[in-house]
Amino acid sequence: EDKVVQSPLSLVVHEGDTVTLNCSYEVTNFRSLLWYKQEKKAPTFLFMLTSSGIEKKSGRLSSILDKKELSSILNITATQTGDSAIYLCAVVTSGTYKYIFGTGTRLKVLA
Amino acid sequence: GAVVSQHPSRVICKSGTSVKIECRSLDFQATTMFWYRQFPKQSLMLMATSNEGSKATYEQGVEKDKFLINHASLTLSTLTVTSAHPEDSSFYICSARLDTTIYFGEGSWLTVV
């Protein structure tokens, strides 16, 4: 059975801290891995990763995929209270383009 | 960017009644739409994959007679929760696929009283 697991499940940090969120997967027919940020409504897209070892960066956020280890990390540097959200990792399968979401990491950044 | 509209954003219904949630792709045609359910503090759980013009493919454990999905056109999929019970109360989100990317609707909060 396809599975995506994220860790930690929840995290509380102070503003300015750096955090690393993990996503590991076991899926057949891997196509890509995506990261989303979810606040009160629908998730918003952060990154899509298809190739191993190539870092994607957007401001204070960055992410990288390791296909050998079947995992990805999402880094957030100099965290701000606005980064407080649930961060979701999803793996997309080839063919059906089914998105399998991970358990999510709930991040809370304290002022 | 591509826009997916979901309606209603919030709905309260009585136990035993049915409620329909619509998912529309506003500026593109989506041959495939997905329906997810999310319980509080939990991740998105894929319920079914909706293909235009054919029957939806349901994930294991999802009752197809309870969660009726119709994808009658390339821009509209509907989810009908039939004979709703309080345990059906949840956040339901749709997404529509354009090429290799999916775009989420805004979600619908369903409360069954």
mmCIF file of C-alpha atoms in Angstrom:
data_model
loop_
_atom_site.group_PDB
_atom_site.id
_atom_site.type_symbol
_atom_site.label_atom_id
_atom_site.label_comp_id
_atom_site.label_asym_id
_atom_site.label_seq_id
_atom_site.Cartn_x
_atom_site.Cartn_y
_atom_site.Cartn_z
ATOM 1 C CA GLU A 1 0.000 0.000 0.000
ATOM 2 C CA ASP A 2 1.285 3.434 -0.921
ATOM 3 C CA LYS A 3 2.257 5.467 2.097
ATOM 4 C CA VAL A 4 3.616 8.930 2.850
ATOM 5 C CA VAL A 5 4.772 9.759 6.366
ATOM 6 C CA GLN A 6 5.842 13.121 7.717
ATOM 7 C CA SER A 7 7.751 13.980 10.821
ATOM 8 C CA PRO A 8 7.524 15.527 13.254
ATOM 9 C CA LEU A 9 3.747 15.594 13.593
ATOM 10 C CA SER A 10 3.943 18.920 15.351
ATOM 11 C CA LEU A 11 6.590 21.452 16.168
ATOM 12 C CA VAL A 12 6.718 24.633 18.229
ATOM 13 C CA VAL A 13 9.577 27.070 17.656
ATOM 14 C CA HIS A 14 10.372 30.728 18.270
ATOM 15 C CA GLU A 15 10.676 33.388 15.634
ATOM 16 C CA GLY A 16 14.078 33.333 13.999
ATOM 17 C CA ASP A 17 14.601 29.613 14.457
ATOM 18 C CA THR A 18 15.302 27.297 11.540
ATOM 19 C CA VAL A 19 13.150 24.213 11.087
ATOM 20 C CA THR A 20 13.486 21.072 8.998
ATOM 21 C CA LEU A 21 10.421 19.055 8.130
ATOM 22 C CA ASN A 22 10.715 15.503 6.854
ATOM 23 C CA CYS A 23 8.710 13.472 4.403
ATOM 24 C CA SER A 24 9.327 9.822 3.582
ATOM 25 C CA TYR A 25 7.398 7.698 1.139
ATOM 26 C CA GLU A 26 6.781 4.208 -0.089
ATOM 27 C CA VAL A 27 4.877 4.308 -3.341
ATOM 28 C CA THR A 28 4.855 2.393 -6.550
ATOM 29 C CA ASN A 29 5.282 4.436 -9.719
ATOM 30 C CA PHE A 30 6.694 7.579 -8.142
ATOM 31 C CA ARG A 31 6.397 10.628 -10.343
ATOM 32 C CA SER A 32 7.031 13.657 -8.150
ATOM 33 C CA LEU A 33 6.799 15.007 -4.620
ATOM 34 C CA LEU A 34 5.089 18.230 -3.678
ATOM 35 C CA TRP A 35 5.026 20.411 -0.604
ATOM 36 C CA TYR A 36 2.003 22.456 0.419
ATOM 37 C CA LYS A 37 1.248 24.934 3.177
ATOM 38 C CA GLN A 38 -2.222 24.818 4.680
ATOM 39 C CA GLU A 39 -3.593 27.496 6.915
ATOM 40 C CA LYS A 40 -7.316 27.727 7.425
ATOM 41 C CA LYS A 41 -8.491 26.644 4.009
ATOM 42 C CA ALA A 42 -7.184 24.757 1.031
ATOM 43 C CA PRO A 43 -3.471 23.985 0.719
ATOM 44 C CA THR A 44 -1.263 26.371 -1.208
ATOM 45 C CA PHE A 45 1.505 25.029 -3.398
ATOM 46 C CA LEU A 46 5.131 25.465 -2.337
ATOM 47 C CA PHE A 47 7.403 23.165 -4.340
ATOM 48 C CA MET A 48 7.371 20.317 -6.782
ATOM 49 C CA LEU A 49 10.387 17.981 -6.805
ATOM 50 C CA THR A 50 11.075 15.392 -9.430
ATOM 51 C CA SER A 51 14.857 15.049 -9.521
ATOM 52 C CA SER A 52 17.034 13.883 -6.702
ATOM 53 C CA GLY A 53 19.573 16.270 -5.207
ATOM 54 C CA ILE A 54 18.368 19.481 -6.806
ATOM 55 C CA GLU A 55 17.356 22.076 -4.251
ATOM 56 C CA LYS A 56 14.329 24.230 -4.896
ATOM 57 C CA LYS A 57 14.333 27.570 -3.127
ATOM 58 C CA SER A 58 11.795 30.311 -2.548
ATOM 59 C CA GLY A 59 12.757 33.029 -0.112
ATOM 60 C CA ARG A 60 13.308 31.472 3.292
ATOM 61 C CA LEU A 61 11.950 28.107 2.192
ATOM 62 C CA SER A 62 13.903 25.407 0.436
ATOM 63 C CA SER A 63 13.361 21.758 -0.321
ATOM 64 C CA ILE A 64 15.260 18.807 -1.711
ATOM 65 C CA LEU A 65 14.417 15.271 -2.761
ATOM 66 C CA ASP A 66 16.470 12.154 -2.108
ATOM 67 C CA LYS A 67 15.156 9.333 -4.268
ATOM 68 C CA LYS A 68 17.661 6.881 -2.871
ATOM 69 C CA GLU A 69 16.391 7.447 0.635
ATOM 70 C CA LEU A 70 12.795 7.898 -0.574
ATOM 71 C CA SER A 71 12.511 11.131 1.319
ATOM 72 C CA SER A 72 12.404 14.886 1.118
ATOM 73 C CA ILE A 73 13.026 17.731 3.513
ATOM 74 C CA LEU A 74 11.533 21.192 3.708
ATOM 75 C CA ASN A 75 13.661 23.833 5.403
ATOM 76 C CA ILE A 76 12.394 27.134 6.710
ATOM 77 C CA THR A 77 15.012 29.600 7.937
ATOM 78 C CA ALA A 78 14.429 32.659 10.116
ATOM 79 C CA THR A 79 10.904 31.534 10.877
ATOM 80 C CA GLN A 80 8.141 34.078 11.353
ATOM 81 C CA THR A 81 4.744 33.795 13.021
ATOM 82 C CA GLY A 82 3.192 33.809 9.564
ATOM 83 C CA ASP A 83 4.878 30.488 8.877
ATOM 84 C CA SER A 84 2.562 28.841 11.403
ATOM 85 C CA ALA A 85 0.546 26.321 9.416
ATOM 86 C CA ILE A 86 0.240 22.670 8.542
ATOM 87 C CA TYR A 87 2.831 21.614 5.997
ATOM 88 C CA LEU A 88 1.731 18.781 3.762
ATOM 89 C CA CYS A 89 3.852 16.565 1.604
ATOM 90 C CA ALA A 90 2.219 14.735 -1.300
ATOM 91 C CA VAL A 91 3.606 12.126 -3.644
ATOM 92 C CA VAL A 92 2.212 11.886 -7.149
ATOM 93 C CA THR A 93 2.024 8.554 -8.909
ATOM 94 C CA SER A 94 2.601 8.116 -12.607
ATOM 95 C CA GLY A 95 -0.295 7.279 -14.869
ATOM 96 C CA THR A 96 -3.219 8.122 -12.620
ATOM 97 C CA TYR A 97 -1.581 11.256 -11.184
ATOM 98 C CA LYS A 98 -3.000 10.281 -7.835
ATOM 99 C CA TYR A 99 -1.818 12.534 -5.020
ATOM 100 C CA ILE A 100 -1.078 10.701 -1.789
ATOM 101 C CA PHE A 101 -0.809 13.078 1.101
ATOM 102 C CA GLY A 102 1.333 12.616 4.154
ATOM 103 C CA THR A 103 0.205 13.009 7.703
ATOM 104 C CA GLY A 104 1.227 16.656 7.794
ATOM 105 C CA THR A 105 3.416 18.601 10.192
ATOM 106 C CA ARG A 106 1.736 21.253 12.290
ATOM 107 C CA LEU A 107 4.192 24.106 12.800
ATOM 108 C CA LYS A 108 3.619 26.844 15.340
ATOM 109 C CA VAL A 109 6.002 29.788 15.455
ATOM 110 C CA LEU A 110 5.877 31.852 18.622
ATOM 111 C CA ALA A 111 6.672 35.555 18.653
ATOM 112 C CA GLY B 1 -2.930 30.686 -12.634
ATOM 113 C CA ALA B 2 -5.632 28.073 -12.869
ATOM 114 C CA VAL B 3 -8.616 28.593 -10.580
ATOM 115 C CA VAL B 4 -10.848 25.986 -8.996
ATOM 116 C CA SER B 5 -14.018 27.136 -7.320
ATOM 117 C CA GLN B 6 -15.805 25.078 -4.708
ATOM 118 C CA HIS B 7 -19.294 25.778 -3.451
ATOM 119 C CA PRO B 8 -20.669 26.076 -0.860
ATOM 120 C CA SER B 9 -17.808 27.025 1.434
ATOM 121 C CA ARG B 10 -19.899 26.185 4.484
ATOM 122 C CA VAL B 11 -23.065 24.153 4.821
ATOM 123 C CA ILE B 12 -25.094 22.915 7.732
ATOM 124 C CA CYS B 13 -27.608 20.177 7.135
ATOM 125 C CA LYS B 14 -29.849 17.974 9.203
ATOM 126 C CA SER B 15 -29.178 14.300 9.779
ATOM 127 C CA GLY B 16 -30.719 12.165 7.108
ATOM 128 C CA THR B 17 -30.677 14.783 4.393
ATOM 129 C CA SER B 18 -28.373 14.961 1.396
ATOM 130 C CA VAL B 19 -26.032 17.766 0.526
ATOM 131 C CA LYS B 20 -24.252 18.526 -2.732
ATOM 132 C CA ILE B 21 -20.868 20.186 -3.078
ATOM 133 C CA GLU B 22 -19.745 21.547 -6.432
ATOM 134 C CA CYS B 23 -16.238 21.822 -7.792
ATOM 135 C CA ARG B 24 -15.642 23.912 -10.903
ATOM 136 C CA SER B 25 -12.531 24.585 -12.887
ATOM 137 C CA LEU B 26 -13.040 28.188 -13.953
ATOM 138 C CA ASP B 27 -10.466 28.757 -16.657
ATOM 139 C CA PHE B 28 -9.464 25.313 -17.802
ATOM 140 C CA GLN B 29 -10.925 21.950 -18.635
ATOM 141 C CA ALA B 30 -10.211 19.191 -16.167
ATOM 142 C CA THR B 31 -10.628 15.623 -17.286
ATOM 143 C CA THR B 32 -9.735 14.492 -13.792
ATOM 144 C CA MET B 33 -10.867 15.871 -10.472
ATOM 145 C CA PHE B 34 -10.148 14.534 -7.021
ATOM 146 C CA TRP B 35 -12.176 14.673 -3.834
ATOM 147 C CA TYR B 36 -10.531 14.734 -0.431
ATOM 148 C CA ARG B 37 -11.770 14.717 3.092
ATOM 149 C CA GLN B 38 -9.936 16.206 6.025
ATOM 150 C CA PHE B 39 -10.738 15.665 9.669
ATOM 151 C CA PRO B 40 -9.557 18.238 12.202
ATOM 152 C CA LYS B 41 -5.807 18.178 12.702
ATOM 153 C CA GLN B 42 -5.396 15.403 10.161
ATOM 154 C CA SER B 43 -4.110 15.244 6.629
ATOM 155 C CA LEU B 44 -6.059 15.112 3.396
ATOM 156 C CA MET B 45 -7.542 11.726 2.676
ATOM 157 C CA LEU B 46 -8.265 10.943 -0.961
ATOM 158 C CA MET B 47 -11.851 9.766 -1.303
ATOM 159 C CA ALA B 48 -12.209 9.308 -5.027
ATOM 160 C CA THR B 49 -10.918 10.197 -8.445
ATOM 161 C CA SER B 50 -13.519 11.658 -10.739
ATOM 162 C CA ASN B 51 -13.113 11.274 -14.495
ATOM 163 C CA GLU B 52 -15.279 13.188 -16.917
ATOM 164 C CA GLY B 53 -17.838 10.989 -18.584
ATOM 165 C CA SER B 54 -17.114 7.865 -16.572
ATOM 166 C CA LYS B 55 -17.687 6.458 -13.125
ATOM 167 C CA ALA B 56 -15.572 7.709 -10.274
ATOM 168 C CA THR B 57 -12.881 5.509 -8.796
ATOM 169 C CA TYR B 58 -13.283 5.271 -5.043
ATOM 170 C CA GLU B 59 -10.533 4.628 -2.545
ATOM 171 C CA GLN B 60 -10.742 1.653 -0.265
ATOM 172 C CA GLY B 61 -13.127 2.190 2.598
ATOM 173 C CA VAL B 62 -15.102 4.986 0.947
ATOM 174 C CA GLU B 63 -18.748 4.121 0.420
ATOM 175 C CA LYS B 64 -19.694 4.919 -3.148
ATOM 176 C CA ASP B 65 -23.411 4.857 -2.384
ATOM 177 C CA LYS B 66 -22.969 7.391 0.355
ATOM 178 C CA PHE B 67 -20.604 9.734 -1.430
ATOM 179 C CA LEU B 68 -21.993 10.117 -4.921
ATOM 180 C CA ILE B 69 -19.638 11.715 -7.393
ATOM 181 C CA ASN B 70 -20.676 13.024 -10.768
ATOM 182 C CA HIS B 71 -18.328 14.541 -13.335
ATOM 183 C CA ALA B 72 -20.749 15.485 -16.049
ATOM 184 C CA SER B 73 -18.639 18.070 -17.805
ATOM 185 C CA LEU B 74 -15.012 19.040 -18.192
ATOM 186 C CA THR B 75 -15.426 21.888 -15.738
ATOM 187 C CA LEU B 76 -17.751 20.503 -13.072
ATOM 188 C CA SER B 77 -17.653 17.658 -10.591
ATOM 189 C CA THR B 78 -20.113 17.252 -7.756
ATOM 190 C CA LEU B 79 -19.953 15.336 -4.510
ATOM 191 C CA THR B 80 -23.261 14.457 -2.881
ATOM 192 C CA VAL B 81 -23.213 13.233 0.685
ATOM 193 C CA THR B 82 -26.372 11.165 0.987
ATOM 194 C CA SER B 83 -28.276 10.495 4.182
ATOM 195 C CA ALA B 84 -25.777 12.577 6.093
ATOM 196 C CA HIS B 85 -24.865 11.751 9.667
ATOM 197 C CA PRO B 86 -22.975 13.837 12.224
ATOM 198 C CA GLU B 87 -19.862 11.718 11.643
ATOM 199 C CA ASP B 88 -19.843 12.968 8.044
ATOM 200 C CA SER B 89 -19.092 16.434 9.359
ATOM 201 C CA SER B 90 -15.737 17.322 7.909
ATOM 202 C CA PHE B 91 -13.807 19.557 5.541
ATOM 203 C CA TYR B 92 -14.142 18.409 1.947
ATOM 204 C CA ILE B 93 -11.723 19.656 -0.710
ATOM 205 C CA CYS B 94 -11.696 19.062 -4.411
ATOM 206 C CA SER B 95 -8.831 19.449 -6.805
ATOM 207 C CA ALA B 96 -8.676 19.527 -10.580
ATOM 208 C CA ARG B 97 -5.844 18.341 -12.748
ATOM 209 C CA LEU B 98 -4.357 20.474 -15.507
ATOM 210 C CA ASP B 99 -1.550 18.651 -17.260
ATOM 211 C CA THR B 100 0.681 17.459 -14.427
ATOM 212 C CA THR B 101 -0.420 19.927 -11.779
ATOM 213 C CA ILE B 102 -3.471 19.898 -9.577
ATOM 214 C CA TYR B 103 -5.218 22.966 -8.286
ATOM 215 C CA PHE B 104 -7.268 22.926 -5.135
ATOM 216 C CA GLY B 105 -10.680 24.363 -4.517
ATOM 217 C CA GLU B 106 -11.210 26.461 -1.420
ATOM 218 C CA GLY B 107 -12.832 23.594 0.467
ATOM 219 C CA SER B 108 -16.256 23.106 1.986
ATOM 220 C CA TRP B 109 -17.017 22.784 5.666
ATOM 221 C CA LEU B 110 -19.897 20.386 6.212
ATOM 222 C CA THR B 111 -21.644 20.237 9.562
ATOM 223 C CA VAL B 112 -24.390 17.696 10.058
ATOM 224 C CA VAL B 113 -26.658 18.379 13.020
#
